[in-house]
Amino acid sequence: MATTVTGTKPLIKTGFGGGSKPRGPNGNGSGRNGHDAASRIQSSANRYRIGMWVAMASILMMFTALTSAYIVRSGSSNDWQPLAMPRVMWLSTALIILSSLTLETARRKLKGQFVSAHRRWMLASFALGFAFLLSQLFAWRQLVGQGIYVSSNPHSSFFYLLTATHGVHLVAGLIALLFMSLRRRVSGTDELAIAKGQAAADAMTLYWHFLDILWIYLFVLLFFWRS
Amino acid sequence: MSGETHDTHGAVHRHEAPTSFIRKYIFSLDHKVIGIQYIILALVAVLVGMTMSVLMRMNLSWPGTNWPILGTLFPGGAPGGMMTPEFYLSLVTMHGTIMVFFVLTTAPQGGFGNYFLPIQIGAEDMAFPVLNMLSFWVTFVGFVVILAAIFFSGAESTVGPIGGWTGYAPLSALPNSGPGQGMGMNLWIISIAIFCVGSLLGALNFITTLLNMRAPGMSLMRMPLTCWAWFTTAVLALLSFPVLLGGGILLLLDRTAGTSFFIPGGLYVSGVLSGTSTNFPIHTGGSPILWQHLFWFFGHPEVYIAILPGMGATSHILSTFARKPVFGYRAMVFAIFAIGLLGFFVWGHHMFISGMSPYSAMTFSILTLSIGVPSAVKTFNWLGTLWGGRIRFTTPMLFAIGFVSLFVAGGITGLVLGQSSLDLPMHDTYFVTAHFHLVMGVASIFGMFAATYFWFPKMFGRMMSERLGRIHFWVTFVGVYCIFVPMHTMGIVGMPRRFAQFTEYEFLATLHPLVVFVSIAAIATVIVQILFYFNLVWSMFKGEKAGPNPWEATTLEWITTSPPPHDNFAGVIPTVYRGPYEFAVPGAPNDFILQTEPEPGTVPATEGTGNGHNGHRH
């Protein structure tokens, strides 16, 4: 018996590429390799999803740290002056929720193999995300217009810090989104490419939902918690 | 189907290494090259850190001596060859920072972890090779920035900030609080922030690789303990570095943007009251303790980040050279996890003297002491592994045994310092210095020495010199005890940390011979490290050729050639049939059985599902 089994990614390509029919997980007589190939495609693609969950845990930790600093600082002195919320932040919030919905639609389009529809929804999400960023910038401009800067008081410091940190993560997401929607040409026959494309889209969507929920959390923390 | 032919003939698909020098050795995507890059970074950084410790020892034991060479090298910091106290304090800071971040975090995890985690789980590479390359180069930039802090600290008289590696606010938050606290401190924070990003990228990669890329049959409970240690370390890094990054951003804002996160009101610094000068703006209401919380929430897991890989390597090496399975494999795995988990709830024991409530102090105390339980489990299991073994006293084995010794010697004083009542008088004395140097510094380094001697044949295809290795071990082992055991005494007498010299204190005068003794031991220990460096370079070219498995070990790195090919297993993914430490199995022809050897008479079932715990569903 071969103690070492083949089944690296390239082997799968030679074995199953070129339009051979897809096989079920249980396969037939030579099911061992079939099982191997299918599972390897899945597991190879899965790394994007796992990686994204891990990355989100890390980002979450950072915002947890900043939140604890926020809570401690707000209670440690009487120099805390709550900001009046710029009205445009409601628009920001609506935009990012909307972008989450469009990206989810994009993801599902890809699952149904509607590649061009997928791309259109991706670009729509990109536009909404970009609009969110502009809306955030507008809020900053408004506050600056009122003479409220980073150093004005602890609440404004945290406001600029938290929106900026969220914004930086969002910009990373936007770049990834643009890259994915412009670059990818999904070939219909290569199982591995399809699985990877789907996994990358899943990971992207996951990240975007995360940023969405993170924003809602920050919004509540900044303007509705103890103010 | 075409698949069958591949199955029976073991057709291979090799990935060849890129041929251009830059893609192969500089911006390489190969986890093995990246691992070696990390190790070289640590080997360079440790020279800087070690030099600084020697300079500090010289100043402590021979105060007032003129060192002409010092005056030439640092005309500002040692005018006429005599060190200023500020220069000493900046040495303390930079020694700590460079050692903790760029040695104890890079070599065990980034270096050996990168090189051996994928091989030991039977993967061709890391899950995200580009991210892996980035993580090294980001770390490298962090190192360049910390070196920049040495040369451009903004003060002639220092080699960086003077606040220690913990960077306590408000000293660290105010640019005018002392020499080196200006640009030096900025660069320090930026370097640490960059380092955080690099470590996070690395941790992300480690976790994903381990969960996703194990070879068929490599269930979690068949992984070598090294992999468990690297995995736990990666989880710790993943969850603790973001907190330091967040704290670092707040600190930088306090320094540059006029915020008051950590700076309380009414500070009077260098003769200037907060708010009365343009370069010292008004600050109100910040909390310096908040920085301590954020820092130590990272800082305590960090010490486990430094030592867990050493524990993994020690378990691995003890088992290999005792020719016995690891005693209590499962218990070892749980102990690693318990140490990692508890590590997140004990940061307060660094802050007993910060004025915290005695009730919180007690909580932190109890949690801290409870880490003694998994630590003891590990120690007893190491002893149990050695017990009755046919021990081969090779150099890696000596260092692994040395690790156990140092871990116990350094850990036992942790039980003293973990109790708030005992910590109050001991805090900020040499007792603390001795404790953490033994357990987190030297023990981790011994783990890495063991790992180097053990895996060098795999990495370079040649054995390291045993003779030089033994000399290196014995001098270092005796040397570090001579350095750090007397320090406990100094601490008990009350000698404070971070003082440039003690000539002003009469009650410490009697300790002076001990101080000199420690310095001589330190210098001797440092000198013998030259042997190690020499051994590394010499063995790379002149060492005895090593076969694929010179130690007769069992795990996957030993089934491939030394050094392994670009894709680790020459295009053939191994299948794993057994646990990692099958030594001295009764009835077996050899006293070791490779993990890839099938059980006699059994037909390997559908692979990957044999154990069911493959981390991903099929």
XYZ file of C-alpha atoms in Angstrom, chain B residues 2-611:
610
model
C -7.181 8.806 -13.822
C -7.020 9.121 -10.063
C -6.169 5.474 -9.556
C -2.892 5.662 -11.347
C -1.869 8.534 -9.194
C -2.838 6.595 -6.134
C -0.838 3.503 -6.791
C 2.153 4.990 -8.484
C 2.511 7.870 -6.121
C 2.871 10.322 -8.964
C 4.422 13.492 -7.711
C 4.054 17.068 -8.649
C 6.979 19.049 -7.437
C 7.070 22.738 -6.875
C 10.490 24.058 -7.713
C 12.037 26.995 -5.951
C 12.314 30.227 -7.886
C 15.787 30.644 -9.316
C 16.450 34.362 -9.020
C 18.453 35.279 -5.967
C 15.991 37.929 -4.797
C 12.931 35.697 -5.065
C 14.754 32.763 -3.535
C 16.539 34.335 -0.582
C 15.279 37.887 -0.016
C 11.596 38.196 -0.839
C 11.041 34.501 -0.601
C 7.608 32.948 -0.195
C 9.114 29.739 1.148
C 8.311 29.348 4.842
C 11.725 27.731 5.401
C 13.623 30.699 4.019
C 11.393 33.069 5.974
C 12.022 31.053 9.128
C 15.774 31.346 8.622
C 15.381 35.066 7.971
C 13.611 35.400 11.308
C 16.358 33.440 13.037
C 19.055 35.631 11.484
C 17.142 38.730 12.601
C 17.058 37.348 16.143
C 20.759 36.418 16.001
C 21.609 39.996 15.036
C 19.225 41.573 17.545
C 20.528 39.434 20.389
C 24.045 40.747 19.755
C 22.794 44.304 20.203
C 20.853 43.383 23.331
C 23.753 41.420 24.795
C 26.229 44.220 24.187
C 23.926 46.565 26.039
C 23.684 44.221 29.014
C 27.488 44.017 29.205
C 27.740 47.825 29.174
C 25.197 47.983 32.003
C 27.050 45.394 34.065
C 30.309 47.299 33.592
C 28.744 50.471 34.891
C 27.179 48.711 37.873
C 30.237 46.871 39.079
C 33.030 49.308 38.283
C 31.415 52.690 38.855
C 33.599 55.653 38.062
C 35.939 53.735 35.773
C 36.894 55.424 32.551
C 36.204 53.218 29.555
C 37.891 55.103 26.727
C 36.163 52.943 24.142
C 32.786 53.956 25.572
C 33.725 57.608 25.308
C 34.672 57.135 21.678
C 31.532 55.230 20.769
C 29.084 57.401 22.709
C 30.626 60.812 23.256
C 27.278 62.143 24.465
C 26.241 59.238 26.661
C 29.633 58.594 28.216
C 31.581 61.825 28.192
C 35.232 61.008 28.857
C 34.324 57.313 29.004
C 32.065 57.541 32.072
C 28.440 56.583 31.587
C 25.727 59.046 32.529
C 22.695 57.726 34.421
C 20.435 58.662 31.511
C 22.603 56.640 29.166
C 22.330 53.686 31.534
C 18.548 54.003 31.642
C 18.321 54.112 27.878
C 20.423 50.938 27.778
C 17.922 49.312 30.152
C 15.062 50.320 27.882
C 16.607 49.216 24.647
C 18.028 45.993 26.061
C 14.561 45.016 27.283
C 12.731 46.063 24.160
C 15.096 44.446 21.711
C 15.346 41.230 23.689
C 11.630 40.802 24.338
C 10.361 41.737 20.912
C 13.097 41.053 18.430
C 14.694 38.013 20.055
C 12.257 36.185 22.322
C 9.287 36.704 20.022
C 10.976 36.358 16.647
C 13.258 33.337 17.055
C 10.950 30.826 18.811
C 7.779 31.627 16.901
C 8.719 33.425 13.701
C 11.913 31.444 13.241
C 11.459 27.851 14.289
C 7.672 27.987 14.112
C 7.761 29.170 10.553
C 10.284 26.602 9.511
C 8.881 23.542 11.243
C 5.164 23.977 11.796
C 4.240 23.356 8.138
C 6.672 20.452 7.839
C 5.562 18.819 11.054
C 1.911 18.845 10.015
C 2.782 17.670 6.513
C 1.973 20.843 4.583
C 3.821 22.191 1.574
C 3.919 25.730 2.877
C 1.991 28.182 5.014
C -1.609 28.924 4.145
C -0.796 32.448 2.954
C 2.818 32.595 1.727
C 2.639 36.254 0.687
C 1.348 37.227 4.110
C 4.177 35.223 5.600
C 6.750 37.137 3.615
C 5.082 40.399 4.608
C 5.115 39.459 8.261
C 8.865 39.034 8.193
C 9.575 42.216 6.288
C 7.225 44.238 8.446
C 9.052 42.899 11.505
C 12.329 43.773 9.851
C 11.172 47.369 9.330
C 10.217 47.434 13.015
C 13.763 46.414 13.861
C 15.209 49.119 11.629
C 13.024 51.681 13.386
C 14.138 50.555 16.841
C 17.750 50.819 15.679
C 16.912 54.294 14.405
C 15.717 55.115 17.921
C 19.236 54.301 19.132
C 20.870 56.770 16.774
C 18.194 59.448 16.495
C 16.761 59.564 19.984
C 16.760 63.343 19.914
C 19.202 63.466 22.793
C 22.962 63.229 22.542
C 23.223 61.514 25.877
C 21.032 58.453 25.341
C 20.507 55.555 22.955
C 16.733 55.723 23.082
C 14.015 56.438 25.589
C 14.775 56.050 29.285
C 11.469 54.725 30.594
C 12.123 50.982 30.388
C 10.546 48.467 28.030
C 7.178 48.943 29.727
C 7.013 52.597 28.640
C 4.954 53.712 31.598
C 2.903 56.865 31.212
C 3.073 59.759 31.908
C 6.878 59.620 31.528
C 6.455 58.035 28.109
C 3.595 60.316 27.142
C 5.454 63.597 27.600
C 8.190 64.502 25.131
C 9.748 66.906 27.617
C 10.006 64.419 30.456
C 13.652 63.547 29.896
C 16.410 62.994 27.368
C 15.456 60.462 24.738
C 11.765 60.832 25.534
C 11.247 62.991 22.467
C 11.991 61.484 19.076
C 13.464 58.392 20.728
C 10.146 57.549 22.359
C 8.204 58.251 19.162
C 10.404 55.861 17.238
C 10.087 53.327 20.034
C 6.286 53.379 19.865
C 6.267 53.278 16.076
C 8.656 50.341 16.086
C 6.475 48.420 18.521
C 3.352 49.221 16.516
C 5.011 47.934 13.340
C 6.147 44.862 15.222
C 2.560 44.254 16.369
C 1.322 44.293 12.784
C 4.042 41.875 11.677
C 3.282 39.489 14.533
C -0.440 39.608 13.823
C 0.101 38.676 10.191
C 2.281 35.805 11.372
C -0.231 34.618 13.951
C -3.060 34.680 11.419
C -0.993 32.511 9.129
C 0.041 30.022 11.817
C -3.511 29.453 13.017
C -4.973 29.068 9.547
C -2.178 26.764 8.447
C -2.554 24.517 11.440
C -6.337 24.315 11.191
C -6.487 23.930 7.456
C -3.407 22.272 6.057
C -2.690 19.184 8.091
C -1.775 16.112 6.092
C -4.227 13.215 5.826
C -4.332 11.394 9.139
C -2.708 14.228 11.066
C -5.437 14.664 13.650
C -4.982 17.321 16.278
C -3.983 14.747 18.856
C -1.324 13.344 16.538
C 0.462 16.651 16.249
C 3.855 17.010 17.876
C 3.743 19.117 21.041
C 5.814 21.752 19.255
C 2.861 22.391 16.956
C 0.521 22.738 19.918
C 2.910 25.212 21.473
C 3.258 27.267 18.299
C -0.480 27.209 17.808
C -1.201 28.389 21.348
C 1.478 31.030 21.011
C -0.120 32.244 17.808
C -3.494 32.488 19.544
C -1.916 34.479 22.367
C -0.202 36.796 19.903
C -3.385 37.188 17.920
C -5.356 38.313 20.948
C -2.743 40.285 22.855
C -0.821 42.264 20.229
C -3.926 44.188 19.079
C -4.297 45.475 22.632
C -0.724 46.762 22.666
C -1.281 48.255 19.226
C -4.364 50.083 20.491
C -2.490 51.307 23.557
C 0.436 52.396 21.398
C -1.850 54.456 19.180
C -3.345 56.173 22.233
C 0.122 56.882 23.585
C 1.316 58.297 20.289
C -1.751 60.541 20.128
C -1.042 61.770 23.637
C 2.444 62.696 22.539
C 1.717 64.191 19.157
C -1.939 65.227 18.955
C -2.445 66.839 22.341
C -4.928 64.276 23.674
C -5.036 63.233 27.330
C -5.656 59.525 27.445
C -2.864 58.760 29.859
C -1.763 62.190 31.045
C -3.351 63.478 34.239
C -3.901 67.150 34.861
C -1.665 69.521 36.748
C 1.609 67.810 35.872
C 4.780 69.660 36.685
C 7.596 68.377 34.502
C 11.161 69.686 34.236
C 10.126 72.908 35.880
C 7.192 73.513 33.562
C 3.528 73.256 34.538
C 1.171 71.590 32.101
C -0.533 74.240 29.975
C 1.911 77.054 30.580
C 4.196 76.388 27.648
C 3.578 75.813 23.968
C 5.473 72.565 23.898
C 3.658 71.308 26.966
C -0.046 71.767 26.228
C -2.744 71.583 28.844
C -3.726 68.078 29.865
C -6.516 67.029 32.136
C -7.974 63.895 33.540
C -5.969 61.149 31.801
C -5.198 57.885 33.583
C -1.601 56.613 33.660
C -2.893 53.358 35.155
C -4.918 52.798 32.009
C -1.656 52.461 30.076
C -0.437 49.900 32.581
C -3.613 47.874 32.118
C -3.384 47.939 28.344
C 0.335 47.259 28.376
C 0.206 44.352 30.782
C -2.854 42.829 29.178
C -0.462 42.355 26.314
C 2.661 42.051 28.452
C 1.715 38.985 30.378
C 0.640 36.843 27.422
C 3.851 38.068 25.820
C 5.968 36.195 28.348
C 4.125 33.028 27.380
C 4.620 33.897 23.735
C 8.316 33.835 24.564
C 8.390 30.603 26.522
C 5.676 28.315 25.107
C 7.619 27.460 21.943
C 10.556 26.590 24.191
C 8.286 24.280 26.164
C 7.144 22.630 22.959
C 10.683 22.140 21.717
C 11.749 20.800 25.107
C 8.975 18.223 25.222
C 9.802 17.165 21.693
C 13.537 16.865 22.328
C 13.260 15.195 25.744
C 11.074 12.500 24.264
C 13.369 11.975 21.288
C 16.534 11.564 23.319
C 15.019 9.735 26.261
C 13.745 7.291 23.606
C 10.370 7.311 25.308
C 6.957 8.691 24.389
C 6.136 11.996 26.048
C 4.686 11.212 29.426
C 1.039 12.297 29.429
C 0.699 13.746 25.943
C -2.890 14.795 26.499
C -2.082 16.436 29.812
C 0.724 18.316 28.108
C -1.663 19.651 25.474
C -4.157 20.773 28.079
C -1.404 22.288 30.189
C -0.201 24.363 27.243
C -3.731 25.583 26.686
C -4.349 26.214 30.374
C -1.189 28.289 30.633
C -2.199 30.263 27.573
C -5.731 30.819 28.794
C -4.796 31.772 32.355
C -2.155 34.070 30.939
C -4.920 36.449 29.902
C -6.290 36.891 33.410
C -3.220 37.638 35.468
C -1.892 40.909 34.078
C -2.737 42.680 37.325
C 0.112 40.965 39.158
C 2.459 43.369 37.402
C 0.535 46.241 38.955
C 0.259 45.340 42.629
C 1.960 48.585 43.589
C -0.166 50.724 41.277
C -2.629 51.285 44.101
C -5.178 48.704 43.042
C -7.814 47.507 45.468
C -6.558 44.690 47.701
C -9.524 42.626 46.530
C -8.486 42.846 42.887
C -4.932 42.171 43.956
C -6.110 39.012 45.696
C -8.053 37.892 42.631
C -5.048 38.408 40.398
C -2.911 36.678 42.998
C -5.056 33.552 43.105
C -5.275 33.370 39.323
C -1.521 33.849 39.067
C -0.733 31.103 41.531
C -3.116 28.776 39.716
C -0.780 28.920 36.716
C 1.518 26.912 38.949
C -0.757 23.916 38.367
C -0.356 23.477 34.600
C 3.287 24.503 34.942
C 3.806 21.751 37.484
C 1.964 19.306 35.234
C 4.428 20.124 32.502
C 7.442 19.834 34.771
C 6.350 16.504 36.212
C 5.614 15.181 32.757
C 9.058 16.209 31.580
C 10.557 14.356 34.518
C 8.225 11.451 33.808
C 9.461 11.430 30.215
C 13.054 11.235 31.397
C 12.317 8.605 34.038
C 13.624 5.214 33.018
C 14.561 6.393 29.560
C 17.710 5.342 27.757
C 18.908 8.878 27.614
C 21.239 10.065 24.885
C 23.047 13.093 26.214
C 23.430 15.028 23.006
C 23.803 18.816 23.003
C 20.116 19.476 22.221
C 19.190 17.097 25.048
C 21.490 18.943 27.460
C 19.879 22.237 26.581
C 16.399 20.762 26.902
C 17.227 19.450 30.375
C 18.715 22.858 31.094
C 15.414 24.386 30.065
C 13.553 22.283 32.624
C 16.028 23.265 35.302
C 15.816 26.974 34.510
C 12.055 26.874 34.171
C 11.735 25.405 37.653
C 14.340 27.728 39.163
C 12.785 30.806 37.614
C 9.205 29.673 38.030
C 9.455 28.970 41.725
C 10.099 32.643 42.476
C 6.985 33.388 40.476
C 5.083 31.865 43.370
C 6.729 34.450 45.620
C 6.083 37.418 43.373
C 2.576 36.293 42.523
C 1.401 37.006 46.053
C 0.613 40.662 46.488
C 1.831 40.712 50.104
C 5.256 39.433 49.072
C 5.379 41.381 45.858
C 4.973 44.749 47.569
C 8.431 44.733 49.159
C 10.043 42.789 46.317
C 8.688 44.915 43.492
C 11.235 46.846 41.469
C 14.130 45.040 43.095
C 16.664 42.693 41.584
C 14.513 39.810 42.793
C 12.084 40.575 39.985
C 14.924 41.010 37.515
C 16.310 37.628 38.499
C 12.900 35.958 38.316
C 11.914 37.025 34.840
C 15.375 36.722 33.357
C 15.608 33.117 34.470
C 12.151 32.015 33.482
C 11.299 34.074 30.447
C 14.701 35.122 29.194
C 17.209 32.394 29.754
C 14.800 29.469 29.803
C 13.319 30.537 26.473
C 16.775 30.982 25.050
C 17.761 27.529 26.259
C 14.696 26.174 24.500
C 15.924 27.885 21.356
C 19.488 26.630 21.781
C 18.065 23.130 22.105
C 15.962 23.711 19.014
C 18.938 25.027 17.075
C 21.181 22.081 17.874
C 18.301 19.690 17.266
C 17.047 21.021 13.939
C 20.259 22.395 12.494
C 20.945 19.099 10.668
C 17.508 19.313 9.097
C 17.901 22.947 8.119
C 21.397 22.768 6.669
C 22.073 19.089 6.092
C 25.041 19.041 8.462
C 25.509 18.298 12.132
C 26.705 20.956 14.558
C 29.875 20.215 16.448
C 29.008 18.247 19.577
C 32.272 19.128 21.292
C 31.756 22.878 20.922
C 28.098 22.403 21.794
C 28.928 20.741 25.099
C 31.375 23.473 26.080
C 28.782 26.028 25.085
C 26.145 24.304 27.186
C 28.144 23.858 30.362
C 29.616 27.348 30.462
C 26.280 28.957 29.632
C 24.383 26.802 32.106
C 26.735 27.489 34.991
C 27.108 31.085 33.860
C 23.430 31.997 33.903
C 22.986 30.520 37.374
C 26.001 32.529 38.561
C 24.393 35.631 37.100
C 20.878 35.265 38.321
C 20.985 33.398 41.631
C 22.954 36.188 43.382
C 20.464 38.669 41.997
C 17.767 37.090 44.161
C 19.872 37.878 47.203
C 20.411 41.432 46.060
C 16.687 41.820 45.650
C 15.917 40.454 49.085
C 18.404 42.911 50.593
C 16.557 45.636 48.714
C 18.690 46.584 45.759
C 16.412 48.462 43.352
C 16.155 47.803 39.629
C 17.005 50.399 37.014
C 19.529 52.315 39.094
C 22.663 53.316 37.220
C 24.873 52.634 40.245
C 24.676 52.131 43.996
C 27.605 54.131 45.311
C 25.294 56.467 47.223
C 23.641 53.687 49.238
C 25.570 52.522 52.239
C 23.313 49.556 53.016
C 24.116 48.109 49.600
C 27.877 48.488 49.947
C 28.274 44.982 51.346
C 26.705 43.603 48.184
C 29.317 45.094 45.934
C 31.479 41.937 45.661
C 28.356 40.081 44.563
C 27.657 42.719 41.929
C 31.182 42.337 40.574
C 30.831 38.545 40.611
C 27.618 38.759 38.593
C 29.260 41.034 36.063
C 32.229 38.707 35.608
C 29.865 35.770 35.186
C 27.834 37.750 32.673
C 30.860 38.711 30.635
C 32.125 35.125 30.638
C 28.709 33.870 29.546
C 28.545 36.423 26.775
C 32.026 35.511 25.538
C 31.181 31.822 25.323
C 28.316 32.679 22.985
C 30.987 33.395 20.391
C 31.490 29.628 20.356
C 27.850 29.190 19.457
C 28.035 31.639 16.579
C 31.251 30.053 15.408
C 29.707 26.597 15.654
C 26.733 27.744 13.565
C 28.839 29.136 10.755
C 31.521 26.467 10.853
C 29.045 23.576 10.879
C 27.155 25.033 7.948
C 30.203 24.389 5.764
C 32.360 21.907 7.605
C 29.969 19.961 9.780
C 29.539 16.228 9.445
C 26.937 15.396 6.792
C 23.552 14.530 8.256
C 21.165 12.012 6.757
C 17.432 12.613 6.642
C 16.976 11.390 10.221
C 20.194 11.738 12.223
C 18.483 11.650 15.630
C 16.259 8.656 14.827
C 13.191 10.754 15.530
C 9.601 10.101 14.537
C 7.894 13.223 13.273
C 7.290 14.318 9.708
C 10.265 16.640 9.282
C 12.507 13.577 9.496
C 10.978 11.709 6.545
C 12.168 14.287 4.054
C 15.679 15.150 2.966
C 18.000 17.454 4.894
C 17.521 20.262 4.002
C 13.964 19.686 2.766
C 13.137 20.460 -0.860
C 11.291 23.651 -1.740
C 7.887 22.020 -1.292
C 8.992 20.036 1.787
C 8.068 16.524 0.676
C 9.066 16.610 -3.002
C 5.485 16.813 -4.145
C 4.211 13.868 -2.116
C 1.900 14.731 0.755
C 2.583 12.240 3.550
C -0.157 10.266 5.236
C 0.015 9.988 8.999
C -0.867 6.781 10.815
C 0.362 7.314 14.354
C 1.042 9.633 17.200
C 4.133 11.774 17.273
C 6.261 10.035 19.889
C 6.267 6.296 19.231
C 9.588 5.404 20.778
C 10.474 2.028 22.257
C 7.257 0.375 21.120
C 7.321 -3.230 22.359
C 7.839 -5.683 19.554
C 8.795 -3.109 16.987
C 12.019 -3.716 15.043
C 13.424 -0.255 15.792
C 13.075 1.809 18.921
C 11.325 4.522 16.938
C 8.460 4.417 14.477
C 7.894 7.219 12.006
C 4.477 8.804 11.962
C 4.045 7.745 8.358
C 4.476 4.046 9.067
C 1.151 2.187 8.781
C 0.048 -0.182 11.514
C 1.016 -3.689 10.406
C -1.873 -5.548 8.851
C -4.250 -2.628 8.747
C -5.417 -1.130 5.533
C -5.431 2.633 5.742
C -9.027 3.655 5.561
C -10.184 6.725 3.740
C -7.546 9.061 4.883
C -8.210 12.123 6.893
C -11.324 10.597 8.382
C -9.527 7.950 10.390
C -9.537 10.245 13.348
